[in-house]
PDB file of C-alpha atoms in Angstrom:
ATOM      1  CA  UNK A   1     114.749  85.112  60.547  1.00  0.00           C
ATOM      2  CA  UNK A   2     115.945  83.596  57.602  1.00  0.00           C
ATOM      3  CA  UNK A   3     114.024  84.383  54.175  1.00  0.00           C
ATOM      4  CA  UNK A   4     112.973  81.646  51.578  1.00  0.00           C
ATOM      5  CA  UNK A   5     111.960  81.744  48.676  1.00  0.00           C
ATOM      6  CA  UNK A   6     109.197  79.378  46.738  1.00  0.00           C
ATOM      7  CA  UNK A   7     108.238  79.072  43.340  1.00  0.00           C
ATOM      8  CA  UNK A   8     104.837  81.531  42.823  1.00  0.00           C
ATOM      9  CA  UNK A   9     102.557  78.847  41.344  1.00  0.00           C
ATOM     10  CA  UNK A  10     102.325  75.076  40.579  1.00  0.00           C
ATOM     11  CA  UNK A  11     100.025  72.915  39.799  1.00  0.00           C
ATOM     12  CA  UNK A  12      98.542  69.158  40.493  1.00  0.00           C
ATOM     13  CA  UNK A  13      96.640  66.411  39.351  1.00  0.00           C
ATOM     14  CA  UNK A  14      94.159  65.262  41.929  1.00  0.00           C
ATOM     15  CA  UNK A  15      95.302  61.976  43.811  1.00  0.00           C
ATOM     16  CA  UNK A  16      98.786  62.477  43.084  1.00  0.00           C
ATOM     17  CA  UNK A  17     101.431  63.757  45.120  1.00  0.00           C
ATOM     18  CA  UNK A  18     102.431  67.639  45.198  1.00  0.00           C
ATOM     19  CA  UNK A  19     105.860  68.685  46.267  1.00  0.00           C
ATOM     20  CA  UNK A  20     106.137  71.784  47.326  1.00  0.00           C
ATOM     21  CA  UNK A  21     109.784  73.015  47.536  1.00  0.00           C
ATOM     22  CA  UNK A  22     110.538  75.607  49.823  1.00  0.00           C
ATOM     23  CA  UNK A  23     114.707  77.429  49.611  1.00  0.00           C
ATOM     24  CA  UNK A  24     116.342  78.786  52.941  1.00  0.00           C
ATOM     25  CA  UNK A  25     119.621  78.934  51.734  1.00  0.00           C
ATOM     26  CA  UNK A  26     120.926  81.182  54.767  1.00  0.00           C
ATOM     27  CA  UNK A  27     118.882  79.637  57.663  1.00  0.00           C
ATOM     28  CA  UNK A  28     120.277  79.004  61.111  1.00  0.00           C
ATOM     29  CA  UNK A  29     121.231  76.158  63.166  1.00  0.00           C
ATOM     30  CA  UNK A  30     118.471  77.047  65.554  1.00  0.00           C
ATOM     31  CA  UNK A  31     116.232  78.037  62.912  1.00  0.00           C
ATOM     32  CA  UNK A  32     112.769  75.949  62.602  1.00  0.00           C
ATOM     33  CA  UNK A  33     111.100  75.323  59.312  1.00  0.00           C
ATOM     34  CA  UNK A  34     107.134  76.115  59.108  1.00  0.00           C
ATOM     35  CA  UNK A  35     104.026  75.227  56.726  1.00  0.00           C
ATOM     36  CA  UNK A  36     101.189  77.055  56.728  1.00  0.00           C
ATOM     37  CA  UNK A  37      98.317  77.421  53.812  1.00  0.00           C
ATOM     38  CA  UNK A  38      95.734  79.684  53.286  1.00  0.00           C
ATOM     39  CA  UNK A  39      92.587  78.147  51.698  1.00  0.00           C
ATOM     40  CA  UNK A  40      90.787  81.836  49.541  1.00  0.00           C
ATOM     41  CA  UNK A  41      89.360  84.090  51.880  1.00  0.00           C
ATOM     42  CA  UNK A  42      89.721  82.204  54.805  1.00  0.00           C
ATOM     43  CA  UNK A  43      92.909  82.433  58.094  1.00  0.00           C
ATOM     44  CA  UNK A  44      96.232  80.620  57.275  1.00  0.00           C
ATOM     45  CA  UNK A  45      96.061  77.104  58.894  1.00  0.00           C
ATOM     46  CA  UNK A  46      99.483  75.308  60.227  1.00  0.00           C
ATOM     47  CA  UNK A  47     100.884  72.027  58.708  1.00  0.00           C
ATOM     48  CA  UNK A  48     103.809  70.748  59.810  1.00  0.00           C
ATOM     49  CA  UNK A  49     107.442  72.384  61.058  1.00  0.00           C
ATOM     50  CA  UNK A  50     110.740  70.727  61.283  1.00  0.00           C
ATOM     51  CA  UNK A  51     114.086  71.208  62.107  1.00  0.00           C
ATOM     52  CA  UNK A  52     116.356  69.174  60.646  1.00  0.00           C
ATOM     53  CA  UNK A  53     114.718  65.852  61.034  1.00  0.00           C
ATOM     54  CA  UNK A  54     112.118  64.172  58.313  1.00  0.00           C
ATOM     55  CA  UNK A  55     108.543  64.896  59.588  1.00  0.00           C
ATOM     56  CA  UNK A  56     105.060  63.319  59.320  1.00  0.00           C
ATOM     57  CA  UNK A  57     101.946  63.642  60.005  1.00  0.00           C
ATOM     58  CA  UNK A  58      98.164  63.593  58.866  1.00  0.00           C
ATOM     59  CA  UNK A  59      98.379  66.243  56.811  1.00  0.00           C
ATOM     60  CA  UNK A  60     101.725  66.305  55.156  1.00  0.00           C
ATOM     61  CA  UNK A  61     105.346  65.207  55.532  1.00  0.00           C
ATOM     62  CA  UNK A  62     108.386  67.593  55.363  1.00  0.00           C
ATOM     63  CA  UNK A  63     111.612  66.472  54.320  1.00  0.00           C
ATOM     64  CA  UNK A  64     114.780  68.864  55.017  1.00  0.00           C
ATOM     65  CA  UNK A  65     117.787  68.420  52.732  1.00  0.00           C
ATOM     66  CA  UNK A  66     120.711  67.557  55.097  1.00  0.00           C
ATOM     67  CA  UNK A  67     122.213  70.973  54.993  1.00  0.00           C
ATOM     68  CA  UNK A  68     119.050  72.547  55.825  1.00  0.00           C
ATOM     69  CA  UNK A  69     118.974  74.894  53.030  1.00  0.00           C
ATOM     70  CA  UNK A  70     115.934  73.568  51.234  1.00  0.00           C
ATOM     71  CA  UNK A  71     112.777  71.121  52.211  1.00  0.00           C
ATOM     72  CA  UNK A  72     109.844  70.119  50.247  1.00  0.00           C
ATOM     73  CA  UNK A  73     106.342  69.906  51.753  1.00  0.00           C
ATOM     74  CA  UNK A  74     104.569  66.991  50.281  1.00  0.00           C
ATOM     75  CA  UNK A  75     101.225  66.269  50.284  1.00  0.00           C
ATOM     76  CA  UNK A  76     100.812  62.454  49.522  1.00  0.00           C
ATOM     77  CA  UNK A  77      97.489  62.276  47.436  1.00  0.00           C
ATOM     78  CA  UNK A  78      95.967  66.053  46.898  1.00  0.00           C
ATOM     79  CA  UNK A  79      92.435  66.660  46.726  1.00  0.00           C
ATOM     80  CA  UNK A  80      90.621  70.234  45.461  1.00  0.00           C
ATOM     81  CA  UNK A  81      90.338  71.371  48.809  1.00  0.00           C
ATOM     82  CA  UNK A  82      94.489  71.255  49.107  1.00  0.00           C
ATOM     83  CA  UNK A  83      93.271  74.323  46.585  1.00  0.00           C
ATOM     84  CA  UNK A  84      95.475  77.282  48.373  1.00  0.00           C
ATOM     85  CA  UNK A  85      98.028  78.954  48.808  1.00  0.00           C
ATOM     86  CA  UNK A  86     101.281  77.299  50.878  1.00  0.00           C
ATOM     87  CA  UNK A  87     103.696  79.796  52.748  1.00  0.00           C
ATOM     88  CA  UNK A  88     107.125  78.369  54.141  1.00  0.00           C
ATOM     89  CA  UNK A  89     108.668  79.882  57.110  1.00  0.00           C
ATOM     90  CA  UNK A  90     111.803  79.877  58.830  1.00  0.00           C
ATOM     91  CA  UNK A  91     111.719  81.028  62.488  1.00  0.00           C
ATOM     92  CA  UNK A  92     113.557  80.935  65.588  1.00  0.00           C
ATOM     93  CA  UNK A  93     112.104  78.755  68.438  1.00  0.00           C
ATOM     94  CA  UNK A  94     110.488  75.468  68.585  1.00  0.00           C
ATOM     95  CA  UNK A  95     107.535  76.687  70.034  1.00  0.00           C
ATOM     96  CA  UNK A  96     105.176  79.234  67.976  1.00  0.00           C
ATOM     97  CA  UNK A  97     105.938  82.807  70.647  1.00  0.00           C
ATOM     98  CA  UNK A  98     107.147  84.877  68.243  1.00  0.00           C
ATOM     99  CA  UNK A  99     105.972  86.683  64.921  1.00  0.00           C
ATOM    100  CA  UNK A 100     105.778  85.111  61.488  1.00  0.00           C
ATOM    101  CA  UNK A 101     106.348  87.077  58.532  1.00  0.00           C
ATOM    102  CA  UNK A 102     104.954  85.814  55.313  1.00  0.00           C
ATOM    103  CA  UNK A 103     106.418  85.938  52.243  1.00  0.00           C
ATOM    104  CA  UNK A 104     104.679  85.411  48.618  1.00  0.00           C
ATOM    105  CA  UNK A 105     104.255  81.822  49.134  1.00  0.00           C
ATOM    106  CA  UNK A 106     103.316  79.046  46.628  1.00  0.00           C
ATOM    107  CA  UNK A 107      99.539  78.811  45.160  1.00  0.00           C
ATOM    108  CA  UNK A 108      99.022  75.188  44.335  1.00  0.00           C
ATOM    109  CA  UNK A 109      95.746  74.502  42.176  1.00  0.00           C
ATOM    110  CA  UNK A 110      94.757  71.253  41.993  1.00  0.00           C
ATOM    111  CA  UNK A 111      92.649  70.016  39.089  1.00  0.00           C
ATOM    112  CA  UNK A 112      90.477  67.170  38.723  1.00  0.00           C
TER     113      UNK A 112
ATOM    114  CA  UNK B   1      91.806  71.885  67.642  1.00  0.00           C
ATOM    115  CA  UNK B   2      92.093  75.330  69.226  1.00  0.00           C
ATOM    116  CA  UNK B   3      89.305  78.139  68.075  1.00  0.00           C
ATOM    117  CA  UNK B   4      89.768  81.648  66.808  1.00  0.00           C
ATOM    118  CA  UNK B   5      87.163  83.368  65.959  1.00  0.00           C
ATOM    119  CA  UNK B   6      86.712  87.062  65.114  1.00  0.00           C
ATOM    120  CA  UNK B   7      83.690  89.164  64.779  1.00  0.00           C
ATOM    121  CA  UNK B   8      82.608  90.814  62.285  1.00  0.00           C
ATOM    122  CA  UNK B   9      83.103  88.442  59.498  1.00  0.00           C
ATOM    123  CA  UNK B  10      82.482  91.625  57.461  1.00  0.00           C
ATOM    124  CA  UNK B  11      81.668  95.414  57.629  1.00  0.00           C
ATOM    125  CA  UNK B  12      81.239  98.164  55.305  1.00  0.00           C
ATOM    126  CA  UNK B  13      81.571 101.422  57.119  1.00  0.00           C
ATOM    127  CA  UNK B  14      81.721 105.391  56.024  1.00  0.00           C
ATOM    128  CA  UNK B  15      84.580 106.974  55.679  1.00  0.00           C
ATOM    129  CA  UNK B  16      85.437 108.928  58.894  1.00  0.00           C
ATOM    130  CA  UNK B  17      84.005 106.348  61.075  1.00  0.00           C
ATOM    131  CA  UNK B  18      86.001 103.753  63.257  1.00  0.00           C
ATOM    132  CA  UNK B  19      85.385 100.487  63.303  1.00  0.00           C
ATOM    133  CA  UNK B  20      86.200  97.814  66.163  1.00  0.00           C
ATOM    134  CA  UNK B  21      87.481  93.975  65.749  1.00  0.00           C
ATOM    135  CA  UNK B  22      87.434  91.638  68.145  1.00  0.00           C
ATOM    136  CA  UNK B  23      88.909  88.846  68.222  1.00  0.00           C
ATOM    137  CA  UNK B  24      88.332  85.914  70.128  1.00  0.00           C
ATOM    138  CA  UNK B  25      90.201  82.733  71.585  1.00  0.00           C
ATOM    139  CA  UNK B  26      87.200  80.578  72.118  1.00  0.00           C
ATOM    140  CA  UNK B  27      88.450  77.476  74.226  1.00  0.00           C
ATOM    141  CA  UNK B  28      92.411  78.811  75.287  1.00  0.00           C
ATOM    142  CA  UNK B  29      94.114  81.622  77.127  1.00  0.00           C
ATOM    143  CA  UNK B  30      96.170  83.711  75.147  1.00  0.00           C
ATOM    144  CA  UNK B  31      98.932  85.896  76.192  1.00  0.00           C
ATOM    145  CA  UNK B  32     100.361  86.904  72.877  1.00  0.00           C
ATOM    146  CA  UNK B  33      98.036  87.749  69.989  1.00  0.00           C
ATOM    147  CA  UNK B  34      98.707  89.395  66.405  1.00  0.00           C
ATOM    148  CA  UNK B  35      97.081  91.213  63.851  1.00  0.00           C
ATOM    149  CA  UNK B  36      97.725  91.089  60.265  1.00  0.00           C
ATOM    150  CA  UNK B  37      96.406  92.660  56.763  1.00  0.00           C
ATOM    151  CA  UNK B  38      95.949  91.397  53.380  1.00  0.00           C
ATOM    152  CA  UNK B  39      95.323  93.119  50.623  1.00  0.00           C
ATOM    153  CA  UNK B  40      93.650  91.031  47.492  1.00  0.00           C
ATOM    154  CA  UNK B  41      96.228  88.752  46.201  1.00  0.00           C
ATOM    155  CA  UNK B  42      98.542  89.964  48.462  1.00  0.00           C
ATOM    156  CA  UNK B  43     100.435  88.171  51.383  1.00  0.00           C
ATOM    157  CA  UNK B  44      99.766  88.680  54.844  1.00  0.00           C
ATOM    158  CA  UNK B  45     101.648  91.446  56.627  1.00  0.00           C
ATOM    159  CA  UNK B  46     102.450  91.445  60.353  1.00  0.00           C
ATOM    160  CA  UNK B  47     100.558  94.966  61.813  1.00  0.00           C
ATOM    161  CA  UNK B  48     101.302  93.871  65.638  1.00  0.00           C
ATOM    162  CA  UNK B  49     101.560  91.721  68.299  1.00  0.00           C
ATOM    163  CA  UNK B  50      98.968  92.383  71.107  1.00  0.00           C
ATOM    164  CA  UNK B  51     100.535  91.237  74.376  1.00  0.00           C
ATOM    165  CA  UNK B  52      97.735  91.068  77.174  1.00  0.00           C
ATOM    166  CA  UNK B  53      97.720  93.855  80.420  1.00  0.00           C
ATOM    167  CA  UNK B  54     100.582  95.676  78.043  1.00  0.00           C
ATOM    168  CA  UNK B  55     100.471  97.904  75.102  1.00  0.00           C
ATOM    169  CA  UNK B  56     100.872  96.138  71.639  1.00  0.00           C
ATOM    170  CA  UNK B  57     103.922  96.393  69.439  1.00  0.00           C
ATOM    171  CA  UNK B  58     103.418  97.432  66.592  1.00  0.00           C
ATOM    172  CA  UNK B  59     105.113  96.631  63.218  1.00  0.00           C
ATOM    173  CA  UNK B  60     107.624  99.520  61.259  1.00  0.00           C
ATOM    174  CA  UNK B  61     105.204 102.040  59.420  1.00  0.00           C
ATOM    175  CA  UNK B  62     102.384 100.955  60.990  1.00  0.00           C
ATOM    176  CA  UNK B  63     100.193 103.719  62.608  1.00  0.00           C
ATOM    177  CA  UNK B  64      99.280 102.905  66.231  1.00  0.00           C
ATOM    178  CA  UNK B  65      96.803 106.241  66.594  1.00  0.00           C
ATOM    179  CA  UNK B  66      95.107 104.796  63.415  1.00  0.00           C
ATOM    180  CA  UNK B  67      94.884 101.065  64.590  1.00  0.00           C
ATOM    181  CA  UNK B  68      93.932 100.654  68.261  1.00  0.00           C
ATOM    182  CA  UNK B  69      94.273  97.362  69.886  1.00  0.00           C
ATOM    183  CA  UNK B  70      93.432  96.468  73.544  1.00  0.00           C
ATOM    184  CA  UNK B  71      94.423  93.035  74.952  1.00  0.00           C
ATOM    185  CA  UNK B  72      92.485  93.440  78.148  1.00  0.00           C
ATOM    186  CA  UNK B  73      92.076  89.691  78.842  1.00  0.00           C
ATOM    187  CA  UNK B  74      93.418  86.506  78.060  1.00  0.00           C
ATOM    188  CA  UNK B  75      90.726  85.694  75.502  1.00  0.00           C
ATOM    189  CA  UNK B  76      89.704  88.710  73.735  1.00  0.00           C
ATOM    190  CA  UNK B  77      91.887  91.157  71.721  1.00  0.00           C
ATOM    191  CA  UNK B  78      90.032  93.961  69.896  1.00  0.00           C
ATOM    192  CA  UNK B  79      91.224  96.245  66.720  1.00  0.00           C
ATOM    193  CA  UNK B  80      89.863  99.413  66.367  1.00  0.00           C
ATOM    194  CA  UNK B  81      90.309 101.202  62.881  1.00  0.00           C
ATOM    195  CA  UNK B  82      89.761 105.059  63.612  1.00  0.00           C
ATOM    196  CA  UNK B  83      88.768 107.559  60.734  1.00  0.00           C
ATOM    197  CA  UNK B  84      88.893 104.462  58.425  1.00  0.00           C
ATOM    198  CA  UNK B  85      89.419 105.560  54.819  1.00  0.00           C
ATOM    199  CA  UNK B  86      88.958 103.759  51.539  1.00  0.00           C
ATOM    200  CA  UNK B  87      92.998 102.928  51.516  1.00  0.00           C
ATOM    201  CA  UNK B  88      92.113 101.009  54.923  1.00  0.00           C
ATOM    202  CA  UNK B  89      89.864  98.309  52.916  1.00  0.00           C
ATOM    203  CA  UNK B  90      91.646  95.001  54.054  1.00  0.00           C
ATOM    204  CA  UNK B  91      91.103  91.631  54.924  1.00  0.00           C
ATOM    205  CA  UNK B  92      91.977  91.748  58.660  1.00  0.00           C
ATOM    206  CA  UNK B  93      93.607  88.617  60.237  1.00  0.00           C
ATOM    207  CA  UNK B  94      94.123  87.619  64.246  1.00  0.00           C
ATOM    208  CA  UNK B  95      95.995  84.847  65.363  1.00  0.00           C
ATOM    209  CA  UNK B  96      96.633  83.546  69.115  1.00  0.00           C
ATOM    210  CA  UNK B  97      98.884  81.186  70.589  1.00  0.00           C
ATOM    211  CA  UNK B  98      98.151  78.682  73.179  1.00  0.00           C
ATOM    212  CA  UNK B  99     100.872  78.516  76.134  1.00  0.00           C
ATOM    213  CA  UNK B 100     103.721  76.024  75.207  1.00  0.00           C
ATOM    214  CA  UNK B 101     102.120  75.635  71.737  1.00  0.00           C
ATOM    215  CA  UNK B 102     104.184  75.090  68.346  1.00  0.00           C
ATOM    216  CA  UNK B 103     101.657  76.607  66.356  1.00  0.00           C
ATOM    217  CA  UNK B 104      99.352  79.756  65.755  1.00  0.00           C
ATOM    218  CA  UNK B 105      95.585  79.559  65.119  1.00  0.00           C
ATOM    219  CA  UNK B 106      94.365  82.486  62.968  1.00  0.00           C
ATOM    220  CA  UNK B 107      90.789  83.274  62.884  1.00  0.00           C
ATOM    221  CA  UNK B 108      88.774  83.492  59.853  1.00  0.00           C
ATOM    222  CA  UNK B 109      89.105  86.989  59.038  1.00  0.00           C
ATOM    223  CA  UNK B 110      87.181  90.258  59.112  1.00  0.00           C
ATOM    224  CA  UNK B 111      86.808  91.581  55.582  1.00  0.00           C
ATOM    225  CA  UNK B 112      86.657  95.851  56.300  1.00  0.00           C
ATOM    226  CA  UNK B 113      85.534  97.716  53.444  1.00  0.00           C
ATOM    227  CA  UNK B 114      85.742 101.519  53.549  1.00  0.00           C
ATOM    228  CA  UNK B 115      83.202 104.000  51.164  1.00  0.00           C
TER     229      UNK B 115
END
């Protein structure tokens, strides 16, 4: 699987937007893009994954540059509890049979 | 949504001793299960993936005599840690996958501490 790499910190205002850019510079044509955050102490939750189209939903949209080698994951109007930590993964295979490997992730801290 | 859950939520145990994990898909069958480790304010890191009626698969330079898992049904995956030692404090992690799903549910962790 492709790696990616995402800035190690960032911050955000409460009720605005946070855009969290993810790069996967050598990712594959059959290559899927994944979100998942870890809230402290607690098992990674899933977001959103994409694969070359825009996508939406009630947590999040992702939008993946046309030559797939970036996408941001933006959450429209953070809150505290969007306090965590936000891994993006590329993987093979649209549906979620095989291993993810984490890498360092982004820790967004929102403040009020 | 689909439910992991995993039991302990903690344990402190002696040194020498083993210690199980189970973990638990509460309203889904699961074939495929994995097991990760995180050390504080560290990423997660893949240990195995627990395949049920099969033996697991476990992850480069990852003991398998030292971490046990069983997958002996669809719902329940257990992790034994045998002659834990201090260097084995972790925050263990499970995950399970629904059939035809796009996404893994992790369970809420099992915080091992070793004195």
């Amino acid at each position: 699987d492709a790696k990616t790499t995402q800035p190690p910190s960032m911050d955000c205002a409460e009720g605005r937007a946070a855009n969290l850019p993810c790069n996967h510079s050598t990712i594959s044509g059959n290559e899927y893009v994944y979100w998942y955050r870890q809230i402290h102490s607690q098992g990674p939750q899933y977001i959103i994954h994409g694969l070359k189209n825009n996508e939406t939903n009630e947590m999040a949209s992702l939008i993946i540059t046309e030559d797939r080698k970036s996408s941001t994951l933006i959450l429209p109007h953070a809150t505290l509890r969007d306090t965590a930590v936000y891994y993006c993964i590329v993987r093979v295979g649209k549906y979620d049979t095989d291993k993810l490997i984490f890498g360092t992730g982004t820790r967004l801290q929102v403040f009020p | 949504g689909a439910v992991v859950s995993q039991h302990p939520s903690w344990v402190i145990c002696k040194s020498g001793t083993s210690v199980k994990i189970e973990c638990r898909s509460l309203d889904f069958q699961a074939t495929t299960m994995f097991w990760y480790r995180q050390f504080p304010k560290q990423s997660l890191m893949l240990m195995a993936t627990s395949n049920e009626g099969s033996k697991a698969t476990y992850e480069q330079g990852v003991e398998k005599d030292k971490f046990l898992i069983n997958h002996a049904s669809l719902t329940l995956s257990t992790l034994t840690v045998t002659s834990a030692h201090p260097e084995d404090s972790s925050f263990y992690i499970c995950s399970a996958i629904p059939d035809r799903a796009y996404e893994q549910y992790f369970g809420p962790g099992t915080r091992l501490t070793v004195t």
